[in-house]
Coordinates of C-alpha atoms in Angstrom, one line a residue:
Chain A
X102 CA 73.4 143.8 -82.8
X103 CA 74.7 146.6 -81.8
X104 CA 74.0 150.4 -82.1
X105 CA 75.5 153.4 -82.2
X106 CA 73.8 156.8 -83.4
X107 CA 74.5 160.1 -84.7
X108 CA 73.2 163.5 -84.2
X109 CA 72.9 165.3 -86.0
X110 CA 73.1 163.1 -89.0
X111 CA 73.9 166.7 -91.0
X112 CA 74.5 170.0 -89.8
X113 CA 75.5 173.3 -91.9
X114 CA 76.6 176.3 -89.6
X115 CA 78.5 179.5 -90.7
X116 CA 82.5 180.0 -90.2
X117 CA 83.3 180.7 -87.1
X118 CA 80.6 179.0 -85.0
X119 CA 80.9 176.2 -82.8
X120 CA 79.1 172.6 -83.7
X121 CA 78.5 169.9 -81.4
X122 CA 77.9 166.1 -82.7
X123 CA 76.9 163.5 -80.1
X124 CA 77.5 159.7 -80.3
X125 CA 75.8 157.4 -78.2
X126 CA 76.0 153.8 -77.4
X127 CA 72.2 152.3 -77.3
X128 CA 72.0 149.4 -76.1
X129 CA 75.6 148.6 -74.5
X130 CA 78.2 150.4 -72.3
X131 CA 80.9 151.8 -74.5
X132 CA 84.2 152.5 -72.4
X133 CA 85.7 153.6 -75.1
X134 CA 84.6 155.8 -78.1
X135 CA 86.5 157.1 -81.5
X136 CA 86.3 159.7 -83.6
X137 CA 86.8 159.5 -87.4
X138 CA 86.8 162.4 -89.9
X139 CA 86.6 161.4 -93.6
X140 CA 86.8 163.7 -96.2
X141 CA 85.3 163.1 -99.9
X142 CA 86.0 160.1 -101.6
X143 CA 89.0 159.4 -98.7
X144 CA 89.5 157.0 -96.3
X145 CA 88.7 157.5 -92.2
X146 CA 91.1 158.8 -90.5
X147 CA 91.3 158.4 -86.9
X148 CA 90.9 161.8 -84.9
X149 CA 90.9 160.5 -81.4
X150 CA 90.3 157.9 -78.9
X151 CA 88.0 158.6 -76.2
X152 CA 87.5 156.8 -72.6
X153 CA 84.8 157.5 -70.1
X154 CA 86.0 159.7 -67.4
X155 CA 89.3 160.6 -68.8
X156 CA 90.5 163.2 -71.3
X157 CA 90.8 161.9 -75.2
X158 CA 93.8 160.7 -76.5
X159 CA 94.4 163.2 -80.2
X160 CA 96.2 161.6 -83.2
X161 CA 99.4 163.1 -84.3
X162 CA 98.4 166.6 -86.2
X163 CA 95.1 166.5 -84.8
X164 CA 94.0 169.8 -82.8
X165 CA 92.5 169.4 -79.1
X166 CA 91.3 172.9 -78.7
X167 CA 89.6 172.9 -81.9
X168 CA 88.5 169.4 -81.6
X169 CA 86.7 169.1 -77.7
X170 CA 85.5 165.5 -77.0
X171 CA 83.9 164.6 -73.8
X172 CA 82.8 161.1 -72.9
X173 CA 80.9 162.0 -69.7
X174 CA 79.0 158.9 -69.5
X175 CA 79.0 155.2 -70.7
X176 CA 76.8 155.5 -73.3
X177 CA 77.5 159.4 -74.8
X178 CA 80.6 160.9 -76.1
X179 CA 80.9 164.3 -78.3
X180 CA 82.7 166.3 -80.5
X181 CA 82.3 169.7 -80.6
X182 CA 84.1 171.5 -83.6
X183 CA 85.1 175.2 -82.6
X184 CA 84.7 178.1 -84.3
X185 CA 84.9 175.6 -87.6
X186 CA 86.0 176.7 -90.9
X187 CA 85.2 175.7 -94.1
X188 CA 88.3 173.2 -93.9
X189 CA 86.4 171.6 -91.5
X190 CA 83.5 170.6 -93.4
X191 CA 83.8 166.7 -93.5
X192 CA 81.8 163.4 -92.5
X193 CA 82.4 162.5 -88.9
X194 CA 82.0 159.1 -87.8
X195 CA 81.9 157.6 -84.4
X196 CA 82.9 154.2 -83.2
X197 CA 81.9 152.8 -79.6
X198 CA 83.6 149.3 -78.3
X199 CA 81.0 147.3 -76.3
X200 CA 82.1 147.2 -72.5
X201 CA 80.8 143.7 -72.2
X202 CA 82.5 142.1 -74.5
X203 CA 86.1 143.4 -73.1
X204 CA 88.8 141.7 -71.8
X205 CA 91.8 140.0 -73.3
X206 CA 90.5 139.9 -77.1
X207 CA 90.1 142.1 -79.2
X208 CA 86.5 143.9 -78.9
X209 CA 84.5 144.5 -81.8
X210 CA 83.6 148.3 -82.4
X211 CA 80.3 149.7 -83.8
X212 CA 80.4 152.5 -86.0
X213 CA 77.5 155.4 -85.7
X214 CA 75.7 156.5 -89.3
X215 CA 77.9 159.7 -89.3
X216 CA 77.4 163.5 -89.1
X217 CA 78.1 165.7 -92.2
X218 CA 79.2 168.6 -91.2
X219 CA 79.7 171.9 -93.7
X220 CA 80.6 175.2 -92.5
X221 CA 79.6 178.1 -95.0
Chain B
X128 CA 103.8 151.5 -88.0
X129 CA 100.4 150.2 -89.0
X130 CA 99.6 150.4 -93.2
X131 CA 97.0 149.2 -95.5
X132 CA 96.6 149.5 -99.1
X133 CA 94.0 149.3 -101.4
X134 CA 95.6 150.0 -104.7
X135 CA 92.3 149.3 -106.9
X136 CA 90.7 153.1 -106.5
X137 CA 87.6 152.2 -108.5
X138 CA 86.2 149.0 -110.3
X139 CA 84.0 148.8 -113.0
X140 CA 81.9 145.6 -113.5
X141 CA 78.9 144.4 -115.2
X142 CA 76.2 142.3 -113.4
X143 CA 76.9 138.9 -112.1
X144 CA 80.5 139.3 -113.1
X145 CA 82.8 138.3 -110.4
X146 CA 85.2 140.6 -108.5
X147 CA 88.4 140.5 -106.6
X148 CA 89.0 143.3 -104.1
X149 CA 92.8 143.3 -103.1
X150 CA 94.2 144.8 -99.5
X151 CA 97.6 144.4 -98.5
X152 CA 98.9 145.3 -95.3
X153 CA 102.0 145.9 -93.3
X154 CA 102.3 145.5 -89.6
X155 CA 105.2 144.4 -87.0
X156 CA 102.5 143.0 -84.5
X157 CA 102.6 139.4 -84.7
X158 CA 99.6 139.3 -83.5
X159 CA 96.7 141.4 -85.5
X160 CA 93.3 141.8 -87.0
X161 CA 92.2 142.6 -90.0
X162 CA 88.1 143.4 -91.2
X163 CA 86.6 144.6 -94.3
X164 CA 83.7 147.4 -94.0
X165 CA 81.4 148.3 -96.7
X166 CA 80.3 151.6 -97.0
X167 CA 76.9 152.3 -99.5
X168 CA 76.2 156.1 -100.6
X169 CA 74.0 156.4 -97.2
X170 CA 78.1 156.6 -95.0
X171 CA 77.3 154.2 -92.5
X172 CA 80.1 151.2 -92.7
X173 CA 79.1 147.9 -92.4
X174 CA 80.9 145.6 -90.7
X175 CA 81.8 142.3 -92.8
X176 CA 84.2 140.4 -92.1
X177 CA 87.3 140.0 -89.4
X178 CA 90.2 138.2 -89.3
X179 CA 92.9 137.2 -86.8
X180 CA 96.5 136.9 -87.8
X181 CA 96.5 133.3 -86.7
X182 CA 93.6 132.0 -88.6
X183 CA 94.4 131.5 -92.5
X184 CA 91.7 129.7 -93.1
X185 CA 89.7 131.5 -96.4
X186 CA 86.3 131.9 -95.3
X187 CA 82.8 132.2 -97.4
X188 CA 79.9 133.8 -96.7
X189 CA 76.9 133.4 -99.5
X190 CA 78.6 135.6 -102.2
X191 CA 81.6 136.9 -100.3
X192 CA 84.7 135.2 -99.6
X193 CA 87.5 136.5 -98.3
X194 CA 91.7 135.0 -99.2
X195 CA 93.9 136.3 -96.1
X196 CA 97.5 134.8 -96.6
X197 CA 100.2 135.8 -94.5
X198 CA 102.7 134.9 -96.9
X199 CA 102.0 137.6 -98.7
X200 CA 100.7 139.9 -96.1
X201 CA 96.9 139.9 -98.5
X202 CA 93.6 139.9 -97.5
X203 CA 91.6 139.8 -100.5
X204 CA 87.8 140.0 -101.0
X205 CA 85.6 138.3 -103.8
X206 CA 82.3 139.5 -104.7
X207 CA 80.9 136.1 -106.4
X208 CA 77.8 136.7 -109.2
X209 CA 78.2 140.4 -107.9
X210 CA 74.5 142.8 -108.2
X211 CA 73.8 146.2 -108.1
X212 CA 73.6 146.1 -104.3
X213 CA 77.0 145.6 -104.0
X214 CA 78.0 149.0 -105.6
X215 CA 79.5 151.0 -102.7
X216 CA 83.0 151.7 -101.1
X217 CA 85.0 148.8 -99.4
X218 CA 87.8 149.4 -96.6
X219 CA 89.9 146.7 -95.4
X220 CA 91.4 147.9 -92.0
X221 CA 94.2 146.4 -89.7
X222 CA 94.2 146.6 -85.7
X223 CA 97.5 145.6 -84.2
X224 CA 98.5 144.4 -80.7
X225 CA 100.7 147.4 -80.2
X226 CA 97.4 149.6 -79.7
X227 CA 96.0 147.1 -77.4
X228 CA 93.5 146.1 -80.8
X229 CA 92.1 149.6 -80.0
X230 CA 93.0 151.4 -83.1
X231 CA 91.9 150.8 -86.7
X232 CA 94.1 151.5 -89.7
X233 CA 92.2 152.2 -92.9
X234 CA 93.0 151.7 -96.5
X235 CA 91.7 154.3 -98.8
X236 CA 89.4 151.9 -100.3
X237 CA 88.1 150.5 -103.3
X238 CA 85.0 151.9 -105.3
X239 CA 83.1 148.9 -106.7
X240 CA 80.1 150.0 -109.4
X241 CA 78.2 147.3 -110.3
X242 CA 75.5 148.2 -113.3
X243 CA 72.7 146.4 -114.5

């Protein structure tokens, strides 16, 4: 099947640094890429949608300055979290969709083991 | 707009027991998906099942099964002869037409425990 990884799978920084978390497609093409931020004992919630080559697409209430995302390549994507709080401090997951399989139905997306992130 | 909900925050069963996870939805797409993830204490979801809006048909899979009728707008999950391996968080999610099937909803999920 499928895989998507994380990394890191954990980071703890201090408040007011920035913290970068890469997502990477390993063994397809992922045109498209999402980012999820899940807070404890909550449900995902969608932060953004990313495509390869083009800027992201940010939820309603979602900050794009704070909240960078570049999808430079097919198979990589990131979030960088600047100067994060300890607000911030979540589980950030990332989803790829497998370019192969697109086209007309609905594409299947793989989800990444996450990145717990906790700013001090 | 897009909703699911999972009203059942946490379950409590003994195992071998059997257990019903409910999920209902609400979506004006006519045309839609829905999937249930698992997610153990590790974070990483695991994909289970997905469903289109067209197929009613209940499916089974070893000791899952899964009861999606439109009716009723449910998509319900069954844990059959449930273990201890079962104990994690379970998310039914919705992906609609109107998003091009690109975004997923979540439900704010179900807690199952499952003790020895």
């Amino acid at each position: 099947g499928a895989v998507v990884s994380q990394h890191p799978s954990w980071v703890i920084c201090k408040s007011g640094t920035s913290v970068k978390i890469e997502c990477r497609s390993l063994d397809f093409q992922a045109t498209t890429m999402f980012w999820y931020r899940q807070f404890p004992k909550q449900s995902l919630m969608l932060m953004a949608t990313s495509n390869e080559g083009s800027k992201a697409t940010y939820e309603q209430g979602v900050e794009k300055d704070k909240f960078l995302i570049n999808h430079a390549s097919l198979t990589l994507s990131t979030l960088t979290v600047t100067s994060a709080h300890p607000e911030d401090s979540s589980f950030y997951i990332c989803s790829a969709r497998d370019k192969g399989l697109a086209g007309g139905s609905i594409d299947e997306q793989f989800f990444g083991p996450g990145t717990r992130l906790t700013v001090l | 707009a897009q909703k699911v909900t999972q009203a059942q925050t946490e379950i409590s069963v003994v195992e071998k027991e059997d257990v019903t996870l409910d999920c209902v939805y609400e979506t004006r797409d006519t045309t839609y998906y829905l999937f249930w993830y698992k997610q153990p204490p590790s974070g990483e979801l695991v994909f289970l099942i997905r469903r289109n809006s067209f197929d009613e048909q209940n499916e089974i899979s070893g000791r899952y099964s899964w009861n999606f009728q439109k009716s009723t707008s449910s998509f319900n999950f069954t844990i059959t002869a449930s273990q201890v391996v079962d104990s994690a968080v379970y998310f039914c999610a919705l992906s609609g037409m109107n998003t091009g099937f690109q975004k997923l909803v979540f439900g704010t999920g179900t807690r199952l425990l499952v003790s020895p």
